[in-house]
Amino acid sequence: MKLTVFQALFPWQITTTDLFHPEFVDRRKAGLENFLLRVASHKVISFNKVFMRFLQQEDIGSDPISAIGYIGKADAKLKSLGALFMLKKPDKRFEEIKNYSNELYSNISNVLKVRAKLVDRIYAIHKLHANYGRVFTQWAPAEKEIGKELDKASHFFHAYASLSECLDEEEQFADQMKEYLFFSDSLRSVCKAQEMFQYEVECSDENLSAKSMQRENLLQGKKSFMSRWFASVDTDEVRDLKLQQIEAQLRDAETRCKQSSEDANQFVENAQTEIEKFQLQKVKDLKETFVLYAILQIKMCKKALGHWQSLRECIERM
């Protein structure tokens, strides 16, 4: 399975753009594990041939999706139908889902941007405390009476600055939210697939209507444009032969129309069921992420408050 890797770098991160860096690999392993657990817990996708082949393959460098050619076929199908997607009766339910997926992507992106700005400012504060600690360490030997307390104060400044290590722990929560950026793309893909089914239904209906019109014209004895142009007259045998051909085409069109409608209805039913499950899982996941993030912030604030209380005691003893 080919996943696009998005790696954001911040000033507080001690990381590299090397995709084989141990810390980066560990984060991606955790993300892959969560993804596989989600797929394996699904009743239908867990038995998918591509997923099973991915789990069983020994050569991790091979791409089973590319080997089967699903990506090329899907891209070609979408490109060929993209310009033809002039749906006469788009499904309002899926139009709402498409709009919701765009809003979900935008909202999560904004949350991640605000969080990134906040983390940069917190890191700047921690860096400032590290500078204070270095200054107090250099200052302490020059003072005989308050040198001991200055040295203790420098220790607490450095302890406060070390809280920046928790920012890496925040990245795990950010990765969990980034996962829903991909899920919003999945929702849009579902909507595109529904449009394809709807397009097939409308094409089948138009074809059936055209064949029905041809049959009615033939029964009423109306001549085609070419027949009127060349002033030709069909015999009864020719007319009966054409009628048989039209009726055969009409039966085939009715069969295809019925099949396309059944396929579209089945897809809509399955899609709505999966979207409902997605909504429930989304609320559960995001709630858990926000709660754990709040707990981490409370823990960091308590530690910071403890360091500042110790600093105040050192200053009072000077």
GROMACS .gro file of C-alpha atoms in nm:
model
  318
    1MET     CA    1   0.000   0.000   0.000
    2LYS     CA    2   0.146   0.327  -0.107
    3LEU     CA    3   0.101   0.612   0.143
    4THR     CA    4   0.202   0.971   0.085
    5VAL     CA    5   0.431   1.092   0.364
    6PHE     CA    6   0.382   1.441   0.502
    7GLN     CA    7   0.661   1.546   0.737
    8ALA     CA    8   0.636   1.889   0.898
    9LEU     CA    9   0.949   2.034   1.056
   10PHE     CA   10   0.936   2.278   1.345
   11PRO     CA   11   1.219   2.461   1.524
   12TRP     CA   12   1.166   2.254   1.838
   13GLN     CA   13   1.191   1.921   1.658
   14ILE     CA   14   1.523   1.742   1.659
   15THR     CA   15   1.457   1.550   1.343
   16THR     CA   16   1.574   1.516   0.986
   17THR     CA   17   1.429   1.491   0.641
   18ASP     CA   18   1.585   1.144   0.612
   19LEU     CA   19   1.299   0.897   0.575
   20PHE     CA   20   1.513   0.628   0.741
   21HIS     CA   21   1.581   0.831   1.055
   22PRO     CA   22   1.495   0.610   1.360
   23GLU     CA   23   1.255   0.860   1.518
   24PHE     CA   24   1.073   0.917   1.190
   25VAL     CA   25   1.054   0.543   1.121
   26ASP     CA   26   0.908   0.480   1.469
   27ARG     CA   27   0.638   0.741   1.413
   28ARG     CA   28   0.548   0.596   1.074
   29LYS     CA   29   0.543   0.243   1.220
   30ALA     CA   30   0.295   0.357   1.486
   31GLY     CA   31   0.079   0.523   1.219
   32LEU     CA   32   0.089   0.213   0.997
   33GLU     CA   33  -0.003  -0.009   1.290
   34ASN     CA   34  -0.307   0.206   1.370
   35PHE     CA   35  -0.408   0.203   1.003
   36LEU     CA   36  -0.379  -0.176   0.976
   37LEU     CA   37  -0.582  -0.223   1.295
   38ARG     CA   38  -0.858  -0.006   1.150
   39VAL     CA   39  -0.863  -0.202   0.825
   40ALA     CA   40  -0.846  -0.540   1.000
   41SER     CA   41  -1.144  -0.450   1.220
   42HIS     CA   42  -1.363  -0.381   0.914
   43LYS     CA   43  -1.591  -0.672   0.823
   44VAL     CA   44  -1.553  -0.630   0.446
   45ILE     CA   45  -1.216  -0.466   0.381
   46SER     CA   46  -1.037  -0.711   0.613
   47PHE     CA   47  -1.102  -0.987   0.354
   48ASN     CA   48  -0.998  -0.776   0.056
   49LYS     CA   49  -0.744  -0.949  -0.169
   50VAL     CA   50  -0.516  -0.644  -0.184
   51PHE     CA   51  -0.511  -0.617   0.195
   52MET     CA   52  -0.446  -0.988   0.241
   53ARG     CA   53  -0.165  -0.980  -0.016
   54PHE     CA   54  -0.010  -0.680   0.157
   55LEU     CA   55  -0.003  -0.869   0.490
   56GLN     CA   56   0.140  -1.183   0.333
   57GLN     CA   57   0.397  -1.038   0.096
   58GLU     CA   58   0.763  -1.091   0.179
   59ASP     CA   59   0.905  -0.829  -0.056
   60ILE     CA   60   0.792  -0.506   0.109
   61GLY     CA   61   0.916  -0.305  -0.188
   62SER     CA   62   0.656  -0.446  -0.426
   63ASP     CA   63   0.327  -0.267  -0.469
   64PRO     CA   64   0.033  -0.510  -0.509
   65ILE     CA   65  -0.205  -0.233  -0.615
   66SER     CA   66   0.023  -0.122  -0.899
   67ALA     CA   67   0.088  -0.485  -0.996
   68ILE     CA   68  -0.284  -0.553  -1.031
   69GLY     CA   69  -0.332  -0.226  -1.215
   70TYR     CA   70  -0.616  -0.091  -1.002
   71ILE     CA   71  -0.466   0.257  -0.982
   72GLY     CA   72  -0.419   0.289  -1.357
   73LYS     CA   73  -0.768   0.160  -1.429
   74ALA     CA   74  -0.927   0.388  -1.173
   75ASP     CA   75  -0.737   0.694  -1.294
   76ALA     CA   76  -0.823   0.622  -1.656
   77LYS     CA   77  -1.189   0.573  -1.568
   78LEU     CA   78  -1.206   0.895  -1.369
   79LYS     CA   79  -1.026   1.096  -1.636
   80SER     CA   80  -1.251   0.964  -1.912
   81LEU     CA   81  -1.566   1.037  -1.715
   82GLY     CA   82  -1.451   1.358  -1.549
   83ALA     CA   83  -1.554   1.580  -1.839
   84LEU     CA   84  -1.881   1.391  -1.883
   85PHE     CA   85  -2.003   1.428  -1.528
   86MET     CA   86  -2.302   1.648  -1.604
   87LEU     CA   87  -2.545   1.477  -1.371
   88LYS     CA   88  -2.906   1.578  -1.425
   89LYS     CA   89  -3.018   1.460  -1.082
   90PRO     CA   90  -2.727   1.466  -0.835
   91ASP     CA   91  -2.796   1.304  -0.500
   92LYS     CA   92  -2.839   1.580  -0.241
   93ARG     CA   93  -2.728   1.345   0.037
   94PHE     CA   94  -2.389   1.291  -0.121
   95GLU     CA   95  -2.360   1.658  -0.212
   96GLU     CA   96  -2.394   1.732   0.160
   97ILE     CA   97  -2.135   1.466   0.241
   98LYS     CA   98  -1.896   1.619  -0.011
   99ASN     CA   99  -1.940   1.963   0.145
  100TYR     CA  100  -1.894   1.814   0.491
  101SER     CA  101  -1.570   1.641   0.387
  102ASN     CA  102  -1.434   1.973   0.262
  103GLU     CA  103  -1.531   2.144   0.587
  104LEU     CA  104  -1.377   1.861   0.792
  105TYR     CA  105  -1.050   1.891   0.601
  106SER     CA  106  -1.048   2.270   0.642
  107ASN     CA  107  -1.131   2.261   1.014
  108ILE     CA  108  -0.872   1.998   1.103
  109SER     CA  109  -0.611   2.180   0.896
  110ASN     CA  110  -0.684   2.502   1.083
  111VAL     CA  111  -0.661   2.326   1.420
  112LEU     CA  112  -0.324   2.179   1.326
  113LYS     CA  113  -0.199   2.519   1.205
  114VAL     CA  114  -0.305   2.691   1.528
  115ARG     CA  115  -0.149   2.413   1.733
  116ALA     CA  116   0.178   2.445   1.537
  117LYS     CA  117   0.191   2.821   1.603
  118LEU     CA  118   0.117   2.763   1.973
  119VAL     CA  119   0.391   2.502   2.001
  120ASP     CA  120   0.643   2.736   1.838
  121ARG     CA  121   0.565   3.005   2.096
  122ILE     CA  122   0.584   2.758   2.386
  123TYR     CA  123   0.919   2.636   2.256
  124ALA     CA  124   1.042   2.996   2.242
  125ILE     CA  125   0.945   3.039   2.610
  126HIS     CA  126   1.129   2.719   2.705
  127LYS     CA  127   1.433   2.832   2.511
  128LEU     CA  128   1.422   3.165   2.697
  129HIS     CA  129   1.423   2.979   3.031
  130ALA     CA  130   1.722   2.777   2.914
  131ASN     CA  131   1.904   3.106   2.848
  132TYR     CA  132   1.808   3.228   3.197
  133GLY     CA  133   1.947   2.908   3.345
  134ARG     CA  134   2.275   2.950   3.160
  135VAL     CA  135   2.307   3.312   3.279
  136PHE     CA  136   2.234   3.217   3.642
  137THR     CA  137   2.490   2.935   3.621
  138GLN     CA  138   2.757   3.178   3.505
  139TRP     CA  139   2.650   3.437   3.761
  140ALA     CA  140   2.649   3.208   4.067
  141PRO     CA  141   3.033   3.177   4.113
  142ALA     CA  142   3.067   3.557   4.124
  143GLU     CA  143   2.830   3.591   4.423
  144LYS     CA  144   2.934   3.465   4.768
  145GLU     CA  145   2.612   3.528   4.962
  146ILE     CA  146   2.351   3.436   4.703
  147GLY     CA  147   2.564   3.216   4.478
  148LYS     CA  148   2.416   2.893   4.617
  149GLU     CA  149   2.058   3.010   4.557
  150LEU     CA  150   2.146   3.137   4.209
  151ASP     CA  151   2.286   2.795   4.125
  152LYS     CA  152   1.964   2.628   4.250
  153ALA     CA  153   1.758   2.876   4.051
  154SER     CA  154   1.954   2.792   3.736
  155HIS     CA  155   1.870   2.425   3.797
  156PHE     CA  156   1.496   2.498   3.803
  157PHE     CA  157   1.523   2.716   3.492
  158HIS     CA  158   1.685   2.426   3.307
  159ALA     CA  159   1.418   2.191   3.447
  160TYR     CA  160   1.148   2.419   3.311
  161ALA     CA  161   1.322   2.433   2.973
  162SER     CA  162   1.337   2.052   2.962
  163LEU     CA  163   0.956   2.044   2.940
  164SER     CA  164   1.001   2.108   2.567
  165GLU     CA  165   1.060   1.733   2.536
  166CYS     CA  166   0.684   1.688   2.590
  167LEU     CA  167   0.628   1.866   2.259
  168ASP     CA  168   0.739   1.551   2.080
  169GLU     CA  169   0.469   1.365   2.271
  170GLU     CA  170   0.217   1.616   2.135
  171GLU     CA  171   0.312   1.508   1.785
  172GLN     CA  172   0.142   1.174   1.846
  173PHE     CA  173  -0.187   1.355   1.900
  174ALA     CA  174  -0.123   1.566   1.591
  175ASP     CA  175  -0.062   1.250   1.387
  176GLN     CA  176  -0.397   1.111   1.504
  177MET     CA  177  -0.570   1.424   1.379
  178LYS     CA  178  -0.378   1.417   1.052
  179GLU     CA  179  -0.527   1.073   0.996
  180TYR     CA  180  -0.867   1.236   0.956
  181LEU     CA  181  -0.729   1.456   0.680
  182PHE     CA  182  -0.690   1.135   0.479
  183PHE     CA  183  -1.035   1.021   0.589
  184SER     CA  184  -1.185   1.341   0.448
  185ASP     CA  185  -1.026   1.249   0.114
  186SER     CA  186  -1.186   0.905   0.148
  187LEU     CA  187  -1.527   1.068   0.190
  188ARG     CA  188  -1.472   1.266  -0.130
  189SER     CA  189  -1.374   0.944  -0.307
  190VAL     CA  190  -1.700   0.784  -0.196
  191CYS     CA  191  -1.891   1.079  -0.339
  192LYS     CA  192  -1.704   1.050  -0.669
  193ALA     CA  193  -1.786   0.679  -0.685
  194GLN     CA  194  -2.155   0.757  -0.626
  195GLU     CA  195  -2.141   1.008  -0.911
  196MET     CA  196  -2.004   0.737  -1.138
  197PHE     CA  197  -2.291   0.503  -1.047
  198GLN     CA  198  -2.544   0.784  -1.092
  199TYR     CA  199  -2.391   0.869  -1.430
  200GLU     CA  200  -2.427   0.507  -1.542
  201VAL     CA  201  -2.793   0.508  -1.434
  202GLU     CA  202  -2.868   0.826  -1.627
  203CYS     CA  203  -2.690   0.698  -1.937
  204SER     CA  204  -2.888   0.372  -1.917
  205ASP     CA  205  -3.214   0.565  -1.883
  206GLU     CA  206  -3.131   0.783  -2.183
  207ASN     CA  207  -3.041   0.479  -2.391
  208LEU     CA  208  -3.365   0.306  -2.291
  209SER     CA  209  -3.569   0.614  -2.380
  210ALA     CA  210  -3.396   0.640  -2.719
  211LYS     CA  211  -3.465   0.274  -2.799
  212SER     CA  212  -3.828   0.309  -2.691
  213MET     CA  213  -3.868   0.611  -2.918
  214GLN     CA  214  -3.719   0.420  -3.212
  215ARG     CA  215  -3.962   0.134  -3.152
  216GLU     CA  216  -4.262   0.369  -3.134
  217ASN     CA  217  -4.161   0.543  -3.455
  218LEU     CA  218  -4.118   0.211  -3.630
  219LEU     CA  219  -4.459   0.086  -3.515
  220GLN     CA  220  -4.624   0.411  -3.627
  221GLY     CA  221  -4.460   0.383  -3.967
  222LYS     CA  222  -4.252   0.698  -3.933
  223LYS     CA  223  -3.950   0.708  -4.159
  224SER     CA  224  -3.603   0.790  -4.050
  225PHE     CA  225  -3.415   1.094  -4.175
  226MET     CA  226  -3.205   0.885  -4.417
  227SER     CA  227  -3.513   0.713  -4.554
  228ARG     CA  228  -3.686   1.046  -4.621
  229TRP     CA  229  -3.368   1.187  -4.777
  230PHE     CA  230  -3.321   0.903  -5.023
  231ALA     CA  231  -3.697   0.844  -5.066
  232SER     CA  232  -3.658   0.477  -4.987
  233VAL     CA  233  -3.948   0.262  -4.866
  234ASP     CA  234  -3.898  -0.036  -4.636
  235THR     CA  235  -4.078  -0.355  -4.717
  236ASP     CA  236  -4.278  -0.541  -4.454
  237GLU     CA  237  -3.999  -0.796  -4.416
  238VAL     CA  238  -3.738  -0.525  -4.363
  239ARG     CA  239  -3.966  -0.345  -4.118
  240ASP     CA  240  -4.024  -0.668  -3.921
  241LEU     CA  241  -3.650  -0.735  -3.914
  242LYS     CA  242  -3.579  -0.385  -3.785
  243LEU     CA  243  -3.855  -0.423  -3.527
  244GLN     CA  244  -3.700  -0.748  -3.401
  245GLN     CA  245  -3.362  -0.581  -3.375
  246ILE     CA  246  -3.505  -0.282  -3.191
  247GLU     CA  247  -3.697  -0.506  -2.950
  248ALA     CA  248  -3.379  -0.706  -2.878
  249GLN     CA  249  -3.188  -0.385  -2.816
  250LEU     CA  250  -3.475  -0.259  -2.601
  251ARG     CA  251  -3.468  -0.572  -2.385
  252ASP     CA  252  -3.092  -0.538  -2.347
  253ALA     CA  253  -3.129  -0.170  -2.253
  254GLU     CA  254  -3.395  -0.257  -1.994
  255THR     CA  255  -3.166  -0.520  -1.843
  256ARG     CA  256  -2.873  -0.279  -1.825
  257CYS     CA  257  -3.094  -0.005  -1.682
  258LYS     CA  258  -3.226  -0.238  -1.412
  259GLN     CA  259  -2.877  -0.364  -1.331
  260SER     CA  260  -2.726  -0.016  -1.311
  261SER     CA  261  -3.009   0.098  -1.081
  262GLU     CA  262  -2.960  -0.202  -0.853
  263ASP     CA  263  -2.585  -0.144  -0.841
  264ALA     CA  264  -2.633   0.224  -0.761
  265ASN     CA  265  -2.888   0.155  -0.489
  266GLN     CA  266  -2.666  -0.112  -0.335
  267PHE     CA  267  -2.368   0.122  -0.335
  268VAL     CA  268  -2.570   0.404  -0.178
  269GLU     CA  269  -2.698   0.171   0.094
  270ASN     CA  270  -2.349   0.042   0.174
  271ALA     CA  271  -2.199   0.391   0.160
  272GLN     CA  272  -2.455   0.534   0.401
  273THR     CA  273  -2.392   0.250   0.645
  274GLU     CA  274  -2.016   0.305   0.632
  275ILE     CA  275  -2.051   0.684   0.666
  276GLU     CA  276  -2.266   0.640   0.977
  277LYS     CA  277  -1.997   0.415   1.125
  278PHE     CA  278  -1.735   0.671   1.028
  279GLN     CA  279  -1.923   0.950   1.207
  280LEU     CA  280  -1.949   0.747   1.527
  281GLN     CA  281  -1.583   0.644   1.514
  282LYS     CA  282  -1.476   1.001   1.436
  283VAL     CA  283  -1.651   1.138   1.744
  284LYS     CA  284  -1.494   0.867   1.960
  285ASP     CA  285  -1.143   0.915   1.819
  286LEU     CA  286  -1.140   1.294   1.826
  287LYS     CA  287  -1.288   1.301   2.176
  288GLU     CA  288  -1.017   1.063   2.299
  289THR     CA  289  -0.746   1.267   2.124
  290PHE     CA  290  -0.864   1.597   2.272
  291VAL     CA  291  -0.897   1.449   2.621
  292LEU     CA  292  -0.546   1.302   2.611
  293TYR     CA  293  -0.412   1.631   2.474
  294ALA     CA  294  -0.579   1.822   2.758
  295ILE     CA  295  -0.435   1.578   3.014
  296LEU     CA  296  -0.087   1.628   2.869
  297GLN     CA  297  -0.125   2.007   2.886
  298ILE     CA  298  -0.242   1.986   3.249
  299LYS     CA  299   0.058   1.767   3.334
  300MET     CA  300   0.297   2.013   3.167
  301CYS     CA  301   0.137   2.309   3.345
  302LYS     CA  302   0.160   2.138   3.683
  303LYS     CA  303   0.528   2.065   3.630
  304ALA     CA  304   0.590   2.422   3.514
  305LEU     CA  305   0.404   2.559   3.817
  306GLY     CA  306   0.611   2.338   4.047
  307HIS     CA  307   0.937   2.465   3.895
  308TRP     CA  308   0.823   2.827   3.933
  309GLN     CA  309   0.725   2.772   4.296
  310SER     CA  310   1.073   2.633   4.363
  311LEU     CA  311   1.221   2.934   4.182
  312ARG     CA  312   1.021   3.170   4.403
  313GLU     CA  313   1.152   2.996   4.716
  314CYS     CA  314   1.510   3.032   4.591
  315ILE     CA  315   1.457   3.403   4.524
  316GLU     CA  316   1.296   3.455   4.868
  317ARG     CA  317   1.597   3.296   5.040
  318MET     CA  318   1.841   3.534   4.869
   0.00000   0.00000   0.00000
